Amino acid sequence: MEIKDIKAELTLADILRYYGLKPDKSMRLNCPFHEDKTPSMQVYHKTHTCYCFSSNCPTHGRSLDVIDFIMHKERCSKGEAIKKAKDLLSGSAPKPTIPQQVARTAVLTNMFTYFKNAVHNSKPARDYIEQRGLDYTKLEIGYNTGQFHHGERKDEALIQSCLKVGLLSPFGSNTRTGGQAYKPFAKYCLAFALRNRSGQVTGMYFRSTVNEDNQKHYYLKESSGLYPHYPKAETEKLIIGESIIDTATLLQIEAISKEYSLLAAYGTNRLTPEHIEAIRELKDLKEIIFAFDNDEAGNKAAEKYAAQLRELLPHITFSKLELPCKDVNETAQAHQHEIFHHLLESRTFIFSTGGEPQKETGIPVEKEKSQPEASGLNTRNPFKIGYKTATANYYIQGGVSKQLDSMKVTLVIEHPEISYKTRNKLDLYEDKQVEKLCKEVAEKLNLRKDLLEADIYKLTDLLDEFREQELLSASNNREDSEELIIPLTVQERQQIKFFGKKENLINNLNELLGKAGIVGEEKNRIFLLIIAASYKMPETLHALIQGSSGSGKTRLLKQISDCIPKERVTKLTRVSDKVLYNYPEKYFINRLLCLEDIDGLSEEAEFAFRELQSNGELNSATSSKLENGQIIAGQKTVKGPIASLACTTRGEIYEDNMSRCFLVSVDESAEQTKRVITYQNNRAAGGIQEEEEQKAKHFIQRFIRELKPFKVVNPYANKIHLPEEAHKIRRLNDLFQSFVKMVTVLNQYQRKKDDKQRLITEIADIETAVEIMFESIVLKVDELDGSLRQFYEKLKSHIGKKSRNYEFTRFEVREATGLGKTQQHHYINQLIEVEYLQQYGFANRGFRYKIVHWDNYTAMRERIKRSLQNQLETIKSEHQRTPAERQK
């Protein structure tokens, strides 16, 4: 028999089976020709060859066929290897002598590899792993079916090794053959490896997938080691989970595993000496965070271990996570992974030296735009994706195309040692192009063609995975976003409930707004907060903040929006014509939309904004082209409702908007200016504590986040009437009733409910609404807008001291009001247009002005106020009368 006949009949799979070697799912195995901790030998069943990529291997640089493999394995000559191959084909070759006592770590490593491969072949295991919210592609998880010693896998050396480490135990006799039977340890369990300081598998933990009532946790006898491994020496922040499942849950979250080291305790009573010694060796450690169960046992264990470790490490800070569910794994199943960012931010410090450290963000919030990263690919720069092997270095210039029917790339192949490169454009889905390229590159760079092909096929698979992840990520970003659930601790909920039950809740909220940095504007700030908080309701409210340039209207809007839960706020500086029509359908549902300058909106954008306010949705008909070229009509919908805040310097021109909104005029008085300047000076001098302002904002956010959008019934709705001369009284009355409902909702902890679980409005709610809304009601009645009215009142006050018939110039106006020329010109022209002023003279000699309409603004305010107060008094008196008196 010639050599070519031997190679044709004897497969590499036969050789590996003969020597008891089994590659993993990626056709890799620990090289048998040198000490190999991680698989470095690649098996190619198609060509019946293998190649070791480790430079420590005596075979490195050479591809081995079946005869070469036998020669190196038996350490014999080529002739002896050929003879051995013939014996294998004829079946006369003796079985290789395998040591009976294999090292424990080697046995556990091989068995754990077997368990990991079993996950891919077991749908029940994959279903259970998915049910627990774990990802077996990111974690090292095995599955023990208890079949590893059956059938073709039956091997006496394997059985003896498993008996020794405890994976098998004698169990009667085999009824079929009469031989010894064995009982597998932890059958139908997930397997997790415990590793020693060198990263070797020295123990295993098993979690039952079928038994949830009785025993479900198993540890292999004589197990040692830590999960997932010993912490790195440079660890600064360490999270200790109560269980291995909890720790694995956090380990698969990339943002956490990059920022923190993780370590699993083995229950509330098993923080072993090995754990403690590993922690003591961390010289750079600054903080230990306990992620134990949210129950009495978990809380006690966290405090016990914190006290124990504090004696050994007095300089360390200790804290714990306040979980909204029972444990970390349940929390991950019930929420998105982003919840752990908020839990780490709000973690509770058990005790610390020198005061609590400044709370940092628990998970870094996208310092860079994170890219999906497939294993083995360097995708930090998505426009230059890297992939390195022992054969060559590969770079994808310009990224990967998004068309799924091809993989057109610009591929740079670099020799790993001499840095020679080739650059080519090709479609990786075209095998002929790949084979041709590999042949040309092999000749040019003096590399092996078969290894280049293997690398490029592997690279293609990785790029497929990367592209799929990237497209899914982009798709998820475009999908309608759900409200991010930000959990509150029990203590925070109790604080909010206590705050909500206090008397004068609205006044207390107003004081908090002052502590949050909103200076003055006492009526406006609470008015705007209630309007902004209406985003939670089916009937939302809107405000148009009016003021001259530099009056602080945009700052007021920003400060109010900062007190609303940030996940429900959209702040825009500029809005293009069609952009509101192109948002995802459900993006604006129960959201606060803030426009910093409505004056910059085009007519089309302004129309869309108005419709979103009034109708609660936008419907637009569009044309789209099918793949066959046919053009069809389609409809795109953007749903609300939204609450909105917007700023303007020209309130008088927004006739359509004014009827939909509450008008809020900022305080431009000299007293308010002094208050603002004093605040600015104190802040610059360090007299203002920014932390206290942030604390107040966060408390208001939590309070609003916890509000429930109850339906409200107002038994006094027919008893109060607004001034009939108000601008578009129908809409104003509707806005007023909605505002009363919002005041009732804010007081929900103090209000009764009817049999339909609707909150019942009380007279105090109407009083509060009237008091807060009064200025807005007056603005609806007044012919002049807020800024113009303030200017006109200053002008009347100045001229009234002289004479009602006094004629004045613009210089006198500037001197009296302190306004600049442009703003003064704008206001005077408006007053002339509405015939409040009369202009005399000529342009070349200068104009003079005279007030011709001396309206009594103060009297109008008093009349409206008196009317509303009289109605409230009537309601109170009727409410105090007995039912019999009411019938009379």
JSON list of N, CA and C in Angstrom, two decimals, residues 517-567:
[
{"chain": "A", "resi": 517, "resn": "GLY", "atom": "N", "xyz": [-32.63, 75.95, 42.24]},
{"chain": "A", "resi": 517, "resn": "GLY", "atom": "CA", "xyz": [-31.91, 77.00, 41.52]},
{"chain": "A", "resi": 517, "resn": "GLY", "atom": "C", "xyz": [-32.76, 77.93, 40.70]},
{"chain": "A", "resi": 518, "resn": "ILE", "atom": "N", "xyz": [-34.09, 77.83, 40.80]},
{"chain": "A", "resi": 518, "resn": "ILE", "atom": "CA", "xyz": [-34.98, 78.73, 40.06]},
{"chain": "A", "resi": 518, "resn": "ILE", "atom": "C", "xyz": [-35.24, 79.95, 40.94]},
{"chain": "A", "resi": 519, "resn": "VAL", "atom": "N", "xyz": [-34.65, 81.06, 40.58]},
{"chain": "A", "resi": 519, "resn": "VAL", "atom": "CA", "xyz": [-34.70, 82.28, 41.41]},
{"chain": "A", "resi": 519, "resn": "VAL", "atom": "C", "xyz": [-35.96, 83.06, 41.08]},
{"chain": "A", "resi": 520, "resn": "GLY", "atom": "N", "xyz": [-36.70, 83.48, 42.13]},
{"chain": "A", "resi": 520, "resn": "GLY", "atom": "CA", "xyz": [-37.91, 84.26, 41.90]},
{"chain": "A", "resi": 520, "resn": "GLY", "atom": "C", "xyz": [-38.93, 83.46, 41.10]},
{"chain": "A", "resi": 521, "resn": "GLU", "atom": "N", "xyz": [-39.77, 84.16, 40.31]},
{"chain": "A", "resi": 521, "resn": "GLU", "atom": "CA", "xyz": [-40.77, 83.52, 39.45]},
{"chain": "A", "resi": 521, "resn": "GLU", "atom": "C", "xyz": [-41.62, 82.52, 40.24]},
{"chain": "A", "resi": 522, "resn": "GLU", "atom": "N", "xyz": [-42.02, 82.89, 41.48]},
{"chain": "A", "resi": 522, "resn": "GLU", "atom": "CA", "xyz": [-42.69, 81.93, 42.36]},
{"chain": "A", "resi": 522, "resn": "GLU", "atom": "C", "xyz": [-43.95, 81.35, 41.74]},
{"chain": "A", "resi": 523, "resn": "LYS", "atom": "N", "xyz": [-44.78, 82.19, 41.12]},
{"chain": "A", "resi": 523, "resn": "LYS", "atom": "CA", "xyz": [-46.01, 81.69, 40.50]},
{"chain": "A", "resi": 523, "resn": "LYS", "atom": "C", "xyz": [-45.70, 80.95, 39.20]},
{"chain": "A", "resi": 524, "resn": "ASN", "atom": "N", "xyz": [-44.83, 81.53, 38.39]},
{"chain": "A", "resi": 524, "resn": "ASN", "atom": "CA", "xyz": [-44.55, 80.94, 37.08]},
{"chain": "A", "resi": 524, "resn": "ASN", "atom": "C", "xyz": [-43.91, 79.56, 37.20]},
{"chain": "A", "resi": 525, "resn": "ARG", "atom": "N", "xyz": [-42.99, 79.39, 38.14]},
{"chain": "A", "resi": 525, "resn": "ARG", "atom": "CA", "xyz": [-42.24, 78.13, 38.19]},
{"chain": "A", "resi": 525, "resn": "ARG", "atom": "C", "xyz": [-43.14, 76.95, 38.59]},
{"chain": "A", "resi": 526, "resn": "ILE", "atom": "N", "xyz": [-44.03, 77.15, 39.56]},
{"chain": "A", "resi": 526, "resn": "ILE", "atom": "CA", "xyz": [-44.92, 76.05, 39.94]},
{"chain": "A", "resi": 526, "resn": "ILE", "atom": "C", "xyz": [-45.97, 75.82, 38.86]},
{"chain": "A", "resi": 527, "resn": "PHE", "atom": "N", "xyz": [-46.40, 76.91, 38.20]},
{"chain": "A", "resi": 527, "resn": "PHE", "atom": "CA", "xyz": [-47.35, 76.81, 37.09]},
{"chain": "A", "resi": 527, "resn": "PHE", "atom": "C", "xyz": [-46.75, 75.95, 35.98]},
{"chain": "A", "resi": 528, "resn": "LEU", "atom": "N", "xyz": [-45.51, 76.25, 35.60]},
{"chain": "A", "resi": 528, "resn": "LEU", "atom": "CA", "xyz": [-44.87, 75.51, 34.52]},
{"chain": "A", "resi": 528, "resn": "LEU", "atom": "C", "xyz": [-44.58, 74.07, 34.92]},
{"chain": "A", "resi": 529, "resn": "LEU", "atom": "N", "xyz": [-44.23, 73.82, 36.17]},
{"chain": "A", "resi": 529, "resn": "LEU", "atom": "CA", "xyz": [-43.96, 72.44, 36.60]},
{"chain": "A", "resi": 529, "resn": "LEU", "atom": "C", "xyz": [-45.22, 71.59, 36.49]},
{"chain": "A", "resi": 530, "resn": "ILE", "atom": "N", "xyz": [-46.35, 72.14, 36.91]},
{"chain": "A", "resi": 530, "resn": "ILE", "atom": "CA", "xyz": [-47.61, 71.38, 36.83]},
{"chain": "A", "resi": 530, "resn": "ILE", "atom": "C", "xyz": [-47.96, 71.11, 35.37]},
{"chain": "A", "resi": 531, "resn": "ILE", "atom": "N", "xyz": [-47.75, 72.10, 34.51]},
{"chain": "A", "resi": 531, "resn": "ILE", "atom": "CA", "xyz": [-48.00, 71.91, 33.07]},
{"chain": "A", "resi": 531, "resn": "ILE", "atom": "C", "xyz": [-47.09, 70.82, 32.52]},
{"chain": "A", "resi": 532, "resn": "ALA", "atom": "N", "xyz": [-45.80, 70.87, 32.87]},
{"chain": "A", "resi": 532, "resn": "ALA", "atom": "CA", "xyz": [-44.85, 69.88, 32.37]},
{"chain": "A", "resi": 532, "resn": "ALA", "atom": "C", "xyz": [-45.18, 68.48, 32.88]},
{"chain": "A", "resi": 533, "resn": "ALA", "atom": "N", "xyz": [-45.63, 68.38, 34.13]},
{"chain": "A", "resi": 533, "resn": "ALA", "atom": "CA", "xyz": [-45.95, 67.06, 34.71]},
{"chain": "A", "resi": 533, "resn": "ALA", "atom": "C", "xyz": [-47.19, 66.44, 34.07]},
{"chain": "A", "resi": 534, "resn": "SER", "atom": "N", "xyz": [-47.95, 67.22, 33.32]},
{"chain": "A", "resi": 534, "resn": "SER", "atom": "CA", "xyz": [-49.16, 66.68, 32.69]},
{"chain": "A", "resi": 534, "resn": "SER", "atom": "C", "xyz": [-48.84, 65.73, 31.55]},
{"chain": "A", "resi": 535, "resn": "TYR", "atom": "N", "xyz": [-47.55, 65.53, 31.23]},
{"chain": "A", "resi": 535, "resn": "TYR", "atom": "CA", "xyz": [-47.19, 64.59, 30.17]},
{"chain": "A", "resi": 535, "resn": "TYR", "atom": "C", "xyz": [-47.70, 63.18, 30.49]},
{"chain": "A", "resi": 536, "resn": "LYS", "atom": "N", "xyz": [-47.94, 62.89, 31.76]},
{"chain": "A", "resi": 536, "resn": "LYS", "atom": "CA", "xyz": [-48.39, 61.56, 32.17]},
{"chain": "A", "resi": 536, "resn": "LYS", "atom": "C", "xyz": [-49.89, 61.35, 31.90]},
{"chain": "A", "resi": 537, "resn": "MET", "atom": "N", "xyz": [-50.61, 62.43, 31.63]},
{"chain": "A", "resi": 537, "resn": "MET", "atom": "CA", "xyz": [-52.07, 62.37, 31.57]},
{"chain": "A", "resi": 537, "resn": "MET", "atom": "C", "xyz": [-52.56, 62.19, 30.13]},
{"chain": "A", "resi": 538, "resn": "PRO", "atom": "N", "xyz": [-53.78, 61.67, 29.96]},
{"chain": "A", "resi": 538, "resn": "PRO", "atom": "CA", "xyz": [-54.37, 61.61, 28.61]},
{"chain": "A", "resi": 538, "resn": "PRO", "atom": "C", "xyz": [-54.62, 63.00, 28.03]},
{"chain": "A", "resi": 539, "resn": "GLU", "atom": "N", "xyz": [-54.99, 63.96, 28.92]},
{"chain": "A", "resi": 539, "resn": "GLU", "atom": "CA", "xyz": [-55.23, 65.34, 28.48]},
{"chain": "A", "resi": 539, "resn": "GLU", "atom": "C", "xyz": [-54.07, 66.19, 28.97]},
{"chain": "A", "resi": 540, "resn": "THR", "atom": "N", "xyz": [-53.15, 66.49, 28.08]},
{"chain": "A", "resi": 540, "resn": "THR", "atom": "CA", "xyz": [-51.93, 67.20, 28.47]},
{"chain": "A", "resi": 540, "resn": "THR", "atom": "C", "xyz": [-52.12, 68.71, 28.36]},
{"chain": "A", "resi": 541, "resn": "LEU", "atom": "N", "xyz": [-51.16, 69.44, 28.92]},
{"chain": "A", "resi": 541, "resn": "LEU", "atom": "CA", "xyz": [-51.20, 70.90, 28.93]},
{"chain": "A", "resi": 541, "resn": "LEU", "atom": "C", "xyz": [-49.98, 71.46, 28.21]},
{"chain": "A", "resi": 542, "resn": "HIS", "atom": "N", "xyz": [-50.09, 72.74, 27.83]},
{"chain": "A", "resi": 542, "resn": "HIS", "atom": "CA", "xyz": [-49.02, 73.38, 27.06]},
{"chain": "A", "resi": 542, "resn": "HIS", "atom": "C", "xyz": [-48.83, 74.81, 27.55]},
{"chain": "A", "resi": 543, "resn": "ALA", "atom": "N", "xyz": [-47.60, 75.28, 27.47]},
{"chain": "A", "resi": 543, "resn": "ALA", "atom": "CA", "xyz": [-47.31, 76.65, 27.91]},
{"chain": "A", "resi": 543, "resn": "ALA", "atom": "C", "xyz": [-46.43, 77.34, 26.88]},
{"chain": "A", "resi": 544, "resn": "LEU", "atom": "N", "xyz": [-46.70, 78.62, 26.66]},
{"chain": "A", "resi": 544, "resn": "LEU", "atom": "CA", "xyz": [-45.88, 79.47, 25.80]},
{"chain": "A", "resi": 544, "resn": "LEU", "atom": "C", "xyz": [-45.26, 80.54, 26.70]},
{"chain": "A", "resi": 545, "resn": "ILE", "atom": "N", "xyz": [-43.95, 80.46, 26.89]},
{"chain": "A", "resi": 545, "resn": "ILE", "atom": "CA", "xyz": [-43.25, 81.38, 27.79]},
{"chain": "A", "resi": 545, "resn": "ILE", "atom": "C", "xyz": [-42.82, 82.59, 26.97]},
{"chain": "A", "resi": 546, "resn": "GLN", "atom": "N", "xyz": [-43.27, 83.75, 27.42]},
{"chain": "A", "resi": 546, "resn": "GLN", "atom": "CA", "xyz": [-43.10, 84.97, 26.64]},
{"chain": "A", "resi": 546, "resn": "GLN", "atom": "C", "xyz": [-42.21, 85.95, 27.40]},
{"chain": "A", "resi": 547, "resn": "GLY", "atom": "N", "xyz": [-41.28, 86.57, 26.68]},
{"chain": "A", "resi": 547, "resn": "GLY", "atom": "CA", "xyz": [-40.41, 87.55, 27.32]},
{"chain": "A", "resi": 547, "resn": "GLY", "atom": "C", "xyz": [-39.48, 88.16, 26.30]},
{"chain": "A", "resi": 548, "resn": "SER", "atom": "N", "xyz": [-38.90, 89.29, 26.65]},
{"chain": "A", "resi": 548, "resn": "SER", "atom": "CA", "xyz": [-37.97, 89.95, 25.73]},
{"chain": "A", "resi": 548, "resn": "SER", "atom": "C", "xyz": [-36.65, 89.19, 25.73]},
{"chain": "A", "resi": 549, "resn": "SER", "atom": "N", "xyz": [-35.80, 89.53, 24.78]},
{"chain": "A", "resi": 549, "resn": "SER", "atom": "CA", "xyz": [-34.50, 88.87, 24.66]},
{"chain": "A", "resi": 549, "resn": "SER", "atom": "C", "xyz": [-33.67, 89.13, 25.92]},
{"chain": "A", "resi": 550, "resn": "GLY", "atom": "N", "xyz": [-33.10, 88.06, 26.47]},
{"chain": "A", "resi": 550, "resn": "GLY", "atom": "CA", "xyz": [-32.27, 88.18, 27.65]},
{"chain": "A", "resi": 550, "resn": "GLY", "atom": "C", "xyz": [-33.04, 88.23, 28.95]},
{"chain": "A", "resi": 551, "resn": "SER", "atom": "N", "xyz": [-34.34, 87.95, 28.90]},
{"chain": "A", "resi": 551, "resn": "SER", "atom": "CA", "xyz": [-35.16, 88.04, 30.12]},
{"chain": "A", "resi": 551, "resn": "SER", "atom": "C", "xyz": [-35.10, 86.76, 30.96]},
{"chain": "A", "resi": 552, "resn": "GLY", "atom": "N", "xyz": [-34.50, 85.69, 30.43]},
{"chain": "A", "resi": 552, "resn": "GLY", "atom": "CA", "xyz": [-34.35, 84.46, 31.20]},
{"chain": "A", "resi": 552, "resn": "GLY", "atom": "C", "xyz": [-35.41, 83.41, 30.91]},
{"chain": "A", "resi": 553, "resn": "LYS", "atom": "N", "xyz": [-36.15, 83.56, 29.80]},
{"chain": "A", "resi": 553, "resn": "LYS", "atom": "CA", "xyz": [-37.22, 82.61, 29.52]},
{"chain": "A", "resi": 553, "resn": "LYS", "atom": "C", "xyz": [-36.68, 81.22, 29.17]},
{"chain": "A", "resi": 554, "resn": "THR", "atom": "N", "xyz": [-35.59, 81.17, 28.37]},
{"chain": "A", "resi": 554, "resn": "THR", "atom": "CA", "xyz": [-35.02, 79.87, 27.99]},
{"chain": "A", "resi": 554, "resn": "THR", "atom": "C", "xyz": [-34.41, 79.16, 29.20]},
{"chain": "A", "resi": 555, "resn": "ARG", "atom": "N", "xyz": [-33.78, 79.93, 30.07]},
{"chain": "A", "resi": 555, "resn": "ARG", "atom": "CA", "xyz": [-33.22, 79.33, 31.29]},
{"chain": "A", "resi": 555, "resn": "ARG", "atom": "C", "xyz": [-34.34, 78.77, 32.17]},
{"chain": "A", "resi": 556, "resn": "LEU", "atom": "N", "xyz": [-35.45, 79.50, 32.25]},
{"chain": "A", "resi": 556, "resn": "LEU", "atom": "CA", "xyz": [-36.58, 79.01, 33.05]},
{"chain": "A", "resi": 556, "resn": "LEU", "atom": "C", "xyz": [-37.11, 77.70, 32.47]},
{"chain": "A", "resi": 557, "resn": "LEU", "atom": "N", "xyz": [-37.23, 77.64, 31.15]},
{"chain": "A", "resi": 557, "resn": "LEU", "atom": "CA", "xyz": [-37.68, 76.40, 30.50]},
{"chain": "A", "resi": 557, "resn": "LEU", "atom": "C", "xyz": [-36.73, 75.25, 30.81]},
{"chain": "A", "resi": 558, "resn": "LYS", "atom": "N", "xyz": [-35.43, 75.51, 30.69]},
{"chain": "A", "resi": 558, "resn": "LYS", "atom": "CA", "xyz": [-34.44, 74.45, 30.93]},
{"chain": "A", "resi": 558, "resn": "LYS", "atom": "C", "xyz": [-34.51, 73.96, 32.38]},
{"chain": "A", "resi": 559, "resn": "GLN", "atom": "N", "xyz": [-34.64, 74.89, 33.32]},
{"chain": "A", "resi": 559, "resn": "GLN", "atom": "CA", "xyz": [-34.66, 74.50, 34.73]},
{"chain": "A", "resi": 559, "resn": "GLN", "atom": "C", "xyz": [-35.91, 73.69, 35.06]},
{"chain": "A", "resi": 560, "resn": "ILE", "atom": "N", "xyz": [-37.04, 74.05, 34.48]},
{"chain": "A", "resi": 560, "resn": "ILE", "atom": "CA", "xyz": [-38.26, 73.27, 34.72]},
{"chain": "A", "resi": 560, "resn": "ILE", "atom": "C", "xyz": [-38.13, 71.89, 34.10]},
{"chain": "A", "resi": 561, "resn": "SER", "atom": "N", "xyz": [-37.63, 71.80, 32.87]},
{"chain": "A", "resi": 561, "resn": "SER", "atom": "CA", "xyz": [-37.49, 70.49, 32.21]},
{"chain": "A", "resi": 561, "resn": "SER", "atom": "C", "xyz": [-36.50, 69.60, 32.93]},
{"chain": "A", "resi": 562, "resn": "ASP", "atom": "N", "xyz": [-35.51, 70.19, 33.61]},
{"chain": "A", "resi": 562, "resn": "ASP", "atom": "CA", "xyz": [-34.56, 69.40, 34.39]},
{"chain": "A", "resi": 562, "resn": "ASP", "atom": "C", "xyz": [-35.21, 68.74, 35.60]},
{"chain": "A", "resi": 563, "resn": "CYS", "atom": "N", "xyz": [-36.38, 69.22, 36.00]},
{"chain": "A", "resi": 563, "resn": "CYS", "atom": "CA", "xyz": [-37.08, 68.64, 37.15]},
{"chain": "A", "resi": 563, "resn": "CYS", "atom": "C", "xyz": [-38.06, 67.54, 36.72]},
{"chain": "A", "resi": 564, "resn": "ILE", "atom": "N", "xyz": [-38.16, 67.30, 35.42]},
{"chain": "A", "resi": 564, "resn": "ILE", "atom": "CA", "xyz": [-39.02, 66.23, 34.89]},
{"chain": "A", "resi": 564, "resn": "ILE", "atom": "C", "xyz": [-38.13, 65.02, 34.62]},
{"chain": "A", "resi": 565, "resn": "PRO", "atom": "N", "xyz": [-38.62, 63.78, 34.85]},
{"chain": "A", "resi": 565, "resn": "PRO", "atom": "CA", "xyz": [-37.80, 62.59, 34.56]},
{"chain": "A", "resi": 565, "resn": "PRO", "atom": "C", "xyz": [-37.19, 62.66, 33.17]},
{"chain": "A", "resi": 566, "resn": "LYS", "atom": "N", "xyz": [-35.87, 62.56, 33.11]},
{"chain": "A", "resi": 566, "resn": "LYS", "atom": "CA", "xyz": [-35.16, 62.85, 31.86]},
{"chain": "A", "resi": 566, "resn": "LYS", "atom": "C", "xyz": [-35.51, 61.88, 30.74]},
{"chain": "A", "resi": 567, "resn": "GLU", "atom": "N", "xyz": [-35.98, 60.66, 31.10]},
{"chain": "A", "resi": 567, "resn": "GLU", "atom": "CA", "xyz": [-36.31, 59.69, 30.06]},
{"chain": "A", "resi": 567, "resn": "GLU", "atom": "C", "xyz": [-37.58, 60.06, 29.31]}
]
